[in-house]
DNA sequence: TAGATTGTTAATCGATTAACAATC
DNA sequence: TAGATTGTTAATCGATTAACAATC
């Protein structure tokens, strides 16, 4: 038996999770809205690195070790985790599988969110066939389009539904997230329709920024082109 | 003739561009490496909004007006533009087409960068058919794959090339950017090959982070899943 | 000229890093 | 116990905002 395994066994979750007597998280855990955007943006990256460690069979990791891997400081890692109450143990470090599970929970991987893809163009098709959703605990429940030639065809095991049925579908299936891969002209209307049908999250690939001021509806605007442009910027040296 | 048009005519570039006698930019313009990441990340967004204004036929815009549109402060806009020397005129504001052109230049849109897509899976196909490149002055020169069944087929007007020929192609066509939409296992090897073939920019869609420490090779790691996870985080309310 | 709006400096705010006491 | 490493506070750093003189 390796040393790590011993340590792994010795640590149980009640010790690791810094709970108060009433079972609530430690005082150091901030309320969700108090966690800064800068921290939230780093969480998915922690998720990815921890997943790697987990799949590599590593049981424990220290903030220093993780920091070296990720190219950030150990201080930042500890500060970040402490926004959510702290998941480590002094003198030991962090238990990888426990930490991975905690980060996953924070990111909603365990929530079983349900999604639809709206718009079956090239990007919609590409996403439909992707493992991205399964990896993150998001269930892709259906895909939709307005084009009669596309409706009824099959993509990656999904039959393309008619957009006119999307409200009913979202209500019945209790859809949380809609992924917008539609032409920009249709974006705002469609967003409003979906929000009205109970969808709480919009993952928007349209090249207009959606900013529904509907309370309770969150929008994540993706601009892949921005990332390309930043790369192009970097290519330009001093003149 | 509308007032804006008069103003537009009155402003010529030599007035607007704050040049020293020797033609170099004003002292206020920082060298490229002195511009913070935070500023660079905002540039593509300015590019998008200015493009909208331009297409809408607007001739001039003030920092206050643009700030309202974009949901940021006018101070930030002026600070950001001043990293590159300042493109406005006191009492007038900014000339939209001039500012758009300047931001475009900074972002390399006028550099005529040449790109290849490496990996013709779903995402590679989706990108091949996209107008993203043309809009940003990037020329898509070729697409490649390793799969014999895919090689030689046509996607959006491009014939899929054989990966074994990619080095030669990149050298001959003087390719600047490679877009990696390949399986993760092939990512590091392929990145090294491309860098060796003179490619200076890697737009990496692989889910491992590439961090070639080759000087002069820039990498932009795209993690679409991170954006989905941030949306999922936002969906989780207080418990 | 008077009004407007920039460019730029100074003040504030927030995020990162360093340090160390707590503790496993 | 001694060593290690966290959780957390204090110090530093950088980014954003406010303010205003410069000037078109």
Coordinates of C-alpha atoms (C1' of nucleotides) in Angstrom, one line a residue:
Chain A
X1 CA 0.0 0.0 0.0
X2 CA 1.4 3.3 -1.0
X3 CA 1.8 6.2 1.4
X4 CA -0.7 8.3 -0.5
X5 CA -3.4 5.6 0.0
X6 CA -2.9 5.6 3.7
X7 CA -3.3 9.3 3.8
X8 CA -6.3 9.1 1.6
X9 CA -7.9 6.6 3.9
X10 CA -7.1 8.6 7.0
X11 CA -9.0 11.6 5.8
X12 CA -12.7 11.5 5.9
X13 CA -15.0 14.1 4.6
X14 CA -16.3 15.4 7.9
X15 CA -12.8 16.3 8.8
X16 CA -12.1 17.9 5.5
X17 CA -15.2 19.8 5.1
X18 CA -15.1 22.6 7.6
X19 CA -18.6 22.6 8.9
X20 CA -20.2 24.4 11.8
X21 CA -22.1 22.4 14.3
X22 CA -25.4 23.0 12.5
X23 CA -23.9 21.5 9.4
X24 CA -23.6 24.8 7.5
X25 CA -20.4 25.7 5.8
X26 CA -17.6 27.5 7.7
X27 CA -17.8 31.2 8.2
X28 CA -15.1 31.8 5.7
X29 CA -17.4 30.6 2.9
X30 CA -18.9 33.6 1.2
X31 CA -22.3 33.8 -0.2
X32 CA -22.4 33.0 -3.9
X33 CA -22.9 36.6 -4.9
X34 CA -19.9 37.7 -2.9
X35 CA -17.5 35.6 -4.9
X36 CA -15.8 37.8 -7.4
X37 CA -16.0 37.3 -11.2
X38 CA -12.2 36.8 -11.2
X39 CA -12.5 33.8 -9.0
X40 CA -15.5 32.3 -10.8
X41 CA -13.6 32.5 -14.1
X42 CA -10.8 30.4 -12.7
X43 CA -13.1 27.6 -11.4
X44 CA -13.5 25.8 -14.7
X45 CA -9.8 25.7 -15.0
X46 CA -9.4 24.1 -11.6
X47 CA -12.1 21.7 -12.6
X48 CA -10.0 20.6 -15.7
X49 CA -6.8 20.3 -13.8
X50 CA -8.3 18.4 -11.0
X51 CA -10.0 16.0 -13.4
X52 CA -6.6 15.3 -15.0
X53 CA -5.1 14.6 -11.6
X54 CA -8.0 12.4 -10.7
X55 CA -7.8 10.4 -14.0
X56 CA -4.1 10.1 -13.4
X57 CA -4.9 8.4 -10.1
X58 CA -3.4 11.0 -7.8
X59 CA -4.9 11.1 -4.4
X60 CA -3.6 14.2 -2.9
X61 CA -2.3 17.5 -4.0
X62 CA -0.9 20.6 -2.3
X63 CA -1.6 24.2 -3.3
X64 CA 2.0 24.5 -4.2
X65 CA 2.0 21.5 -6.4
X66 CA -1.2 22.6 -8.2
X67 CA 0.2 26.1 -8.5
X68 CA 3.3 24.8 -10.3
X69 CA 1.1 22.8 -12.7
X70 CA -1.2 25.6 -13.5
X71 CA 1.3 28.4 -13.6
X72 CA -0.3 30.5 -10.8
X73 CA 0.6 31.1 -7.2
X74 CA -0.3 28.8 -4.3
X75 CA -1.7 31.8 -2.5
X76 CA -4.2 32.4 -5.2
X77 CA -5.3 28.8 -5.1
X78 CA -5.9 28.8 -1.4
X79 CA -7.6 32.2 -1.5
X80 CA -9.9 30.9 -4.3
X81 CA -10.9 27.7 -2.5
X82 CA -11.5 29.6 0.7
X83 CA -14.2 31.7 -1.0
X84 CA -16.2 28.5 -0.7
X85 CA -15.1 27.5 2.7
X86 CA -11.8 25.8 2.2
X87 CA -11.5 22.2 1.2
X88 CA -8.1 21.2 2.5
X89 CA -6.4 20.0 5.6
X90 CA -3.5 21.7 7.3
X91 CA -0.3 19.7 7.0
X92 CA -1.8 17.4 4.3
X93 CA -3.0 19.5 1.4
X94 CA -6.1 18.7 -0.6
X95 CA -7.7 15.3 -1.3
X96 CA -8.0 15.3 -5.1
X97 CA -11.3 13.4 -5.5
X98 CA -12.9 15.3 -2.7
X99 CA -11.8 18.7 -4.1
X100 CA -12.8 17.7 -7.6
X101 CA -16.3 16.8 -6.3
X102 CA -16.6 20.1 -4.4
X103 CA -15.5 22.2 -7.4
X104 CA -17.9 20.2 -9.5
X105 CA -20.8 20.9 -7.1
X106 CA -20.0 24.6 -7.1
X107 CA -20.0 24.6 -10.9
X108 CA -23.3 22.8 -11.0
X109 CA -22.0 19.6 -12.6
X110 CA -24.1 17.6 -10.2
X111 CA -27.2 19.7 -10.8
X112 CA -28.3 17.7 -13.8
X113 CA -29.0 20.7 -15.9
X114 CA -30.9 20.1 -19.2
X115 CA -30.1 21.8 -22.4
X116 CA -31.4 22.3 -26.0
X117 CA -29.5 23.5 -29.0
X118 CA -31.3 26.1 -31.1
X119 CA -30.1 26.3 -34.6
X120 CA -28.7 23.3 -36.5
X121 CA -26.1 25.1 -38.7
X122 CA -22.5 24.0 -38.7
X123 CA -21.8 25.0 -35.1
X124 CA -25.0 23.6 -33.8
X125 CA -24.2 20.3 -35.4
X126 CA -20.7 20.3 -34.1
X127 CA -21.9 20.9 -30.6
X128 CA -24.6 18.2 -30.9
X129 CA -21.9 15.6 -31.5
X130 CA -19.7 16.9 -28.7
X131 CA -18.9 15.2 -25.4
X132 CA -18.6 18.6 -23.7
X133 CA -22.1 18.3 -22.2
X134 CA -21.8 14.8 -20.7
X135 CA -18.4 15.7 -19.2
X136 CA -20.0 18.6 -17.3
X137 CA -23.2 16.9 -16.2
X138 CA -25.3 18.8 -18.7
X139 CA -27.9 16.7 -20.5
X140 CA -28.6 17.6 -24.1
X141 CA -32.3 16.9 -24.5
X142 CA -33.1 18.2 -28.0
X143 CA -32.1 20.2 -31.0
X144 CA -34.2 22.6 -33.0
X145 CA -34.2 24.5 -36.3
X146 CA -36.6 26.5 -38.4
X147 CA -35.6 25.1 -41.8
X148 CA -38.2 22.5 -43.1
X149 CA -35.4 20.7 -44.9
X150 CA -33.5 20.2 -41.7
X151 CA -36.5 19.5 -39.4
X152 CA -36.9 15.7 -38.9
X153 CA -33.4 14.8 -40.0
X154 CA -31.1 13.2 -37.6
X155 CA -27.9 14.6 -36.1
X156 CA -25.7 12.6 -33.8
X157 CA -28.7 10.6 -32.6
X158 CA -31.0 13.5 -32.2
X159 CA -34.0 14.2 -34.5
X160 CA -34.2 17.9 -35.3
X161 CA -37.4 19.5 -33.9
X162 CA -39.4 22.3 -35.3
X163 CA -38.8 25.7 -33.7
X164 CA -42.5 26.2 -33.4
X165 CA -42.6 23.5 -30.8
X166 CA -39.8 24.8 -28.7
X167 CA -41.8 26.5 -26.0
X168 CA -43.8 23.3 -25.3
X169 CA -40.7 21.2 -25.3
X170 CA -38.8 23.5 -22.9
X171 CA -41.8 23.6 -20.5
X172 CA -42.4 19.9 -20.6
X173 CA -38.8 18.8 -20.4
X174 CA -38.0 21.5 -17.8
X175 CA -35.1 22.8 -19.9
X176 CA -32.6 25.0 -18.0
X177 CA -30.2 26.0 -20.8
X178 CA -30.7 27.0 -24.4
X179 CA -27.7 27.1 -26.7
X180 CA -28.1 29.7 -29.4
X181 CA -26.4 28.9 -32.7
X182 CA -28.8 30.8 -34.9
X183 CA -28.4 33.8 -37.2
X184 CA -28.0 37.1 -35.4
X185 CA -31.2 38.5 -36.7
X186 CA -33.2 35.8 -34.9
X187 CA -31.2 36.0 -31.6
X188 CA -33.2 38.6 -29.6
X189 CA -36.6 37.2 -30.5
X190 CA -35.6 33.7 -29.8
X191 CA -33.9 34.6 -26.6
X192 CA -37.1 36.3 -25.4
X193 CA -39.2 33.3 -26.4
X194 CA -37.0 30.9 -24.6
X195 CA -36.9 33.0 -21.5
X196 CA -40.6 33.1 -21.5
X197 CA -40.7 29.3 -21.8
X198 CA -38.8 29.0 -18.5
X199 CA -35.2 28.7 -19.8
X200 CA -32.9 30.2 -17.2
X201 CA -29.6 30.2 -19.0
X202 CA -28.7 31.2 -22.5
X203 CA -25.4 30.2 -24.0
X204 CA -25.2 32.6 -26.9
X205 CA -22.9 32.0 -29.9
X206 CA -24.7 34.7 -31.9
X207 CA -22.4 37.6 -32.7
X208 CA -24.7 40.1 -30.9
X209 CA -24.5 40.4 -27.2
X210 CA -27.7 39.4 -25.5
X211 CA -28.5 41.3 -22.4
X212 CA -32.0 40.4 -21.4
X213 CA -32.7 42.3 -18.3
X214 CA -35.1 39.6 -17.2
X215 CA -34.4 38.7 -13.6
X216 CA -33.3 35.2 -13.2
X217 CA -32.2 34.7 -16.8
X218 CA -28.4 34.4 -17.1
X219 CA -26.6 34.9 -20.4
X220 CA -23.2 33.8 -21.4
X221 CA -22.1 35.5 -24.6
X222 CA -19.4 33.6 -26.4
X223 CA -17.3 35.4 -29.0
X224 CA -14.9 33.0 -30.5
X225 CA -13.8 35.7 -32.9
X226 CA -12.5 37.8 -29.9
X227 CA -10.1 35.0 -29.0
X228 CA -8.9 34.8 -32.6
X229 CA -8.3 38.6 -32.6
X230 CA -6.3 38.4 -29.4
X231 CA -4.1 35.9 -31.0
X232 CA -3.7 38.1 -34.0
X233 CA -2.8 41.0 -31.7
X234 CA -0.1 38.9 -30.1
X235 CA 1.4 38.1 -33.5
X236 CA 2.0 41.8 -34.2
X237 CA 5.4 42.7 -32.9
X238 CA 6.8 46.1 -32.3
X239 CA 6.9 48.1 -35.5
Chain B
X1 CA -25.4 68.2 -45.5
X2 CA -25.7 67.0 -42.0
X3 CA -23.7 68.4 -39.1
X4 CA -21.9 65.2 -38.6
X5 CA -20.7 65.1 -42.1
X6 CA -19.2 68.6 -41.8
X7 CA -17.4 67.6 -38.7
X8 CA -16.2 64.4 -40.4
X9 CA -14.8 66.3 -43.3
X10 CA -13.1 68.8 -41.0
X11 CA -11.1 66.2 -39.3
X12 CA -8.2 64.8 -41.1
X13 CA -6.0 62.0 -40.0
X14 CA -2.9 64.1 -39.4
X15 CA -4.8 66.1 -36.9
X16 CA -6.4 63.1 -35.3
X17 CA -3.3 61.0 -35.1
X18 CA -1.1 62.5 -32.4
X19 CA 2.2 62.1 -34.2
X20 CA 5.6 63.4 -33.3
X21 CA 7.6 65.3 -35.9
X22 CA 9.4 62.2 -36.9
X23 CA 6.1 60.5 -37.6
X24 CA 6.2 58.1 -34.6
X25 CA 3.3 57.9 -32.3
X26 CA 2.8 60.2 -29.4
X27 CA 4.6 59.7 -26.1
X28 CA 1.4 58.5 -24.5
X29 CA 1.4 55.5 -26.8
X30 CA 2.9 52.6 -24.9
X31 CA 5.0 49.9 -26.5
X32 CA 3.0 46.9 -27.3
X33 CA 4.3 44.8 -24.4
X34 CA 3.4 47.5 -21.9
X35 CA -0.3 47.3 -22.7
X36 CA -1.9 45.2 -20.0
X37 CA -3.8 42.0 -20.7
X38 CA -7.0 43.6 -19.3
X39 CA -6.9 46.2 -22.0
X40 CA -6.1 43.8 -24.9
X41 CA -9.0 41.6 -23.9
X42 CA -11.3 44.6 -24.4
X43 CA -10.1 45.5 -27.8
X44 CA -12.1 42.9 -29.8
X45 CA -15.2 44.2 -28.1
X46 CA -14.4 47.7 -29.1
X47 CA -13.9 46.4 -32.6
X48 CA -17.3 44.8 -32.7
X49 CA -19.1 47.8 -31.4
X50 CA -17.3 50.2 -33.7
X51 CA -18.1 48.0 -36.6
X52 CA -21.8 48.2 -35.6
X53 CA -21.6 52.0 -35.5
X54 CA -19.8 52.1 -38.8
X55 CA -22.3 49.9 -40.5
X56 CA -25.1 51.9 -39.0
X57 CA -23.6 54.9 -40.8
X58 CA -22.6 56.8 -37.6
X59 CA -19.7 59.2 -38.2
X60 CA -18.8 60.2 -34.7
X61 CA -19.0 58.9 -31.2
X62 CA -18.0 60.3 -27.8
X63 CA -16.5 58.1 -25.1
X64 CA -19.6 58.8 -23.0
X65 CA -21.9 57.5 -25.8
X66 CA -19.9 54.4 -26.5
X67 CA -19.6 53.8 -22.7
X68 CA -23.4 53.8 -22.4
X69 CA -23.7 51.4 -25.4
X70 CA -21.2 49.0 -24.0
X71 CA -22.0 49.2 -20.3
X72 CA -18.6 50.4 -19.2
X73 CA -17.3 53.8 -18.1
X74 CA -16.2 56.6 -20.4
X75 CA -13.0 56.8 -18.4
X76 CA -12.1 53.3 -19.2
X77 CA -12.6 53.8 -22.9
X78 CA -10.4 56.9 -22.9
X79 CA -7.7 55.2 -20.9
X80 CA -7.8 52.1 -23.1
X81 CA -7.5 54.1 -26.3
X82 CA -4.7 56.2 -24.8
X83 CA -2.6 53.1 -24.4
X84 CA -2.2 53.3 -28.1
X85 CA -1.8 57.1 -28.4
X86 CA -5.3 58.4 -28.3
X87 CA -7.5 58.6 -31.4
X88 CA -9.9 61.4 -30.5
X89 CA -10.1 65.1 -30.6
X90 CA -11.0 67.3 -27.7
X91 CA -14.4 68.8 -27.9
X92 CA -15.4 66.5 -30.8
X93 CA -15.0 62.9 -29.7
X94 CA -13.9 60.1 -31.9
X95 CA -14.4 59.7 -35.7
X96 CA -16.0 56.3 -36.0
X97 CA -14.4 55.1 -39.2
X98 CA -11.0 56.4 -38.2
X99 CA -11.2 54.8 -34.8
X100 CA -12.4 51.5 -36.3
X101 CA -9.5 51.5 -38.6
X102 CA -7.0 52.2 -35.9
X103 CA -8.4 49.4 -33.6
X104 CA -8.4 47.1 -36.6
X105 CA -4.8 47.9 -37.3
X106 CA -3.8 47.3 -33.6
X107 CA -5.6 43.9 -33.7
X108 CA -3.9 42.9 -36.9
X109 CA -6.9 42.9 -39.2
X110 CA -4.9 44.7 -41.8
X111 CA -2.0 42.4 -41.6
X112 CA -3.4 39.8 -43.9
X113 CA -2.6 36.8 -41.7
X114 CA -2.9 33.4 -43.3
X115 CA -4.4 30.4 -41.5
X116 CA -4.9 26.7 -41.8
X117 CA -7.4 24.5 -40.1
X118 CA -5.9 21.3 -38.7
X119 CA -8.5 18.6 -38.1
X120 CA -11.7 18.3 -40.1
X121 CA -14.0 17.0 -37.4
X122 CA -17.3 18.7 -36.6
X123 CA -15.7 21.8 -35.2
X124 CA -13.1 22.0 -38.0
X125 CA -15.9 21.8 -40.6
X126 CA -18.0 24.4 -38.8
X127 CA -15.1 26.8 -38.7
X128 CA -14.2 26.2 -42.4
X129 CA -17.7 27.4 -43.4
X130 CA -17.5 30.5 -41.1
X131 CA -17.3 34.1 -42.1
X132 CA -15.3 34.8 -38.9
X133 CA -12.0 34.8 -40.7
X134 CA -12.9 37.1 -43.6
X135 CA -14.5 39.6 -41.2
X136 CA -11.2 39.8 -39.3
X137 CA -8.9 40.0 -42.3
X138 CA -7.6 36.4 -41.8
X139 CA -7.3 34.3 -44.9
X140 CA -8.1 30.7 -44.6
X141 CA -5.7 29.0 -46.9
X142 CA -6.2 25.3 -46.4
X143 CA -7.7 22.5 -44.2
X144 CA -6.0 19.3 -43.2
X145 CA -6.8 15.9 -41.7
X146 CA -5.1 12.5 -41.2
X147 CA -8.1 10.4 -42.1
X148 CA -7.7 8.9 -45.6
X149 CA -11.5 8.9 -45.9
X150 CA -11.6 12.6 -45.4
X151 CA -8.5 13.6 -47.3
X152 CA -9.4 14.8 -50.8
X153 CA -13.1 15.5 -49.9
X154 CA -14.4 19.0 -50.2
X155 CA -15.6 21.2 -47.3
X156 CA -17.0 24.7 -48.0
X157 CA -14.9 25.0 -51.1
X158 CA -11.7 23.6 -49.6
X159 CA -10.2 20.3 -50.5
X160 CA -9.0 18.5 -47.4
X161 CA -5.2 18.1 -47.5
X162 CA -3.1 15.3 -46.1
X163 CA -1.5 16.0 -42.8
X164 CA 1.8 14.6 -44.0
X165 CA 2.0 17.6 -46.4
X166 CA 1.3 20.3 -43.8
X167 CA 4.8 21.4 -43.2
X168 CA 5.5 21.9 -46.9
X169 CA 2.2 23.8 -47.2
X170 CA 2.8 26.1 -44.3
X171 CA 6.3 26.9 -45.5
X172 CA 5.2 27.5 -49.1
X173 CA 2.1 29.5 -48.3
X174 CA 3.8 31.4 -45.4
X175 CA 1.1 30.4 -42.9
X176 CA 0.9 32.5 -39.8
X177 CA -1.9 30.7 -37.8
X178 CA -2.9 27.1 -37.3
X179 CA -6.3 26.3 -35.9
X180 CA -6.1 23.1 -33.9
X181 CA -9.4 21.1 -34.0
X182 CA -7.8 17.7 -33.5
X183 CA -8.1 15.1 -30.8
X184 CA -6.2 16.0 -27.7
X185 CA -3.7 13.2 -28.0
X186 CA -2.4 14.7 -31.3
X187 CA -2.3 18.2 -29.9
X188 CA 1.3 18.6 -28.6
X189 CA 3.0 16.7 -31.4
X190 CA 1.1 18.6 -34.0
X191 CA 1.7 22.0 -32.3
X192 CA 5.4 21.3 -32.3
X193 CA 5.4 20.3 -36.0
X194 CA 3.5 23.4 -37.0
X195 CA 5.8 25.7 -34.9
X196 CA 8.7 24.0 -36.6
X197 CA 7.1 24.7 -40.0
X198 CA 7.1 28.5 -39.3
X199 CA 3.6 28.9 -37.9
X200 CA 3.7 31.7 -35.3
X201 CA 0.2 31.4 -33.8
X202 CA -1.8 28.5 -32.6
X203 CA -5.5 28.8 -32.0
X204 CA -6.0 25.7 -29.9
X205 CA -9.5 24.1 -29.5
X206 CA -8.0 21.0 -28.0
X207 CA -8.9 20.4 -24.4
X208 CA -5.4 20.4 -23.2
X209 CA -3.6 23.7 -22.7
X210 CA -0.7 24.1 -25.0
X211 CA 2.2 26.1 -23.6
X212 CA 5.0 25.7 -26.1
X213 CA 7.8 27.6 -24.7
X214 CA 9.1 28.3 -28.1
X215 CA 10.0 32.0 -28.4
X216 CA 7.9 33.8 -31.0
X217 CA 5.1 31.2 -31.0
X218 CA 1.9 32.5 -29.4
X219 CA -0.9 30.2 -28.3
X220 CA -4.5 31.0 -27.6
X221 CA -6.2 28.2 -25.8
X222 CA -9.9 28.2 -26.3
X223 CA -12.0 26.3 -23.7
X224 CA -15.6 26.6 -24.8
X225 CA -16.6 24.3 -22.0
X226 CA -15.3 26.8 -19.4
X227 CA -17.8 29.3 -20.6
X228 CA -20.6 26.7 -20.3
X229 CA -19.5 26.0 -16.8
X230 CA -19.6 29.6 -15.8
X231 CA -23.2 29.8 -17.1
X232 CA -24.0 26.7 -15.0
X233 CA -22.4 28.4 -12.0
X234 CA -24.6 31.4 -12.5
X235 CA -27.7 29.2 -12.6
X236 CA -27.0 27.9 -9.1
X237 CA -28.6 30.1 -6.6
X238 CA -28.1 30.3 -2.9
X239 CA -28.7 27.1 -1.2
Chain C
dT1 C1' -15.9 82.8 -27.8
dA2 C1' -18.5 79.1 -25.2
dG3 C1' -19.3 74.4 -25.0
dA4 C1' -17.9 70.0 -25.4
dT5 C1' -15.0 66.3 -24.8
dT6 C1' -10.6 64.5 -24.8
dG7 C1' -6.0 63.2 -22.7
dT8 C1' -4.0 62.5 -18.4
dT9 C1' -3.1 62.8 -13.5
dA10 C1' -4.7 61.6 -9.0
dA11 C1' -7.8 58.8 -6.0
dT12 C1' -10.1 54.7 -5.2
dC13 C1' -11.0 50.2 -5.5
dG14 C1' -10.2 45.4 -6.0
dA15 C1' -7.3 41.5 -6.8
dT16 C1' -3.0 39.2 -6.1
dT17 C1' 0.8 38.0 -3.4
dA18 C1' 3.4 37.4 0.8
dA19 C1' 3.6 36.1 5.4
dC20 C1' 2.6 33.5 9.3
dA21 C1' -0.2 31.6 13.0
dA22 C1' -3.1 27.6 13.4
dT23 C1' -3.3 22.8 13.2
dC24 C1' -3.2 18.4 11.2
Chain D
dT1 C1' 6.7 15.5 18.4
dA2 C1' 8.4 17.8 14.1
dG3 C1' 7.3 18.9 9.5
dA4 C1' 4.1 20.3 6.3
dT5 C1' 0.6 22.9 4.6
dT6 C1' -3.5 25.1 5.1
dG7 C1' -6.6 29.2 6.3
dT8 C1' -6.4 33.9 6.8
dT9 C1' -4.6 38.5 7.7
dA10 C1' -1.7 42.2 6.0
dA11 C1' 1.0 44.3 2.2
dT12 C1' 1.5 45.0 -2.5
dC13 C1' 0.3 45.6 -6.8
dG14 C1' -2.5 46.7 -10.7
dA15 C1' -6.8 48.2 -12.7
dT16 C1' -10.7 51.2 -12.7
dT17 C1' -12.9 55.4 -11.8
dA18 C1' -13.0 60.3 -10.9
dA19 C1' -11.6 64.8 -11.8
dC20 C1' -9.9 68.5 -14.3
dA21 C1' -6.7 71.1 -17.2
dA22 C1' -5.9 71.2 -22.1
dT23 C1' -7.8 72.2 -26.4
dC24 C1' -10.6 71.6 -30.3

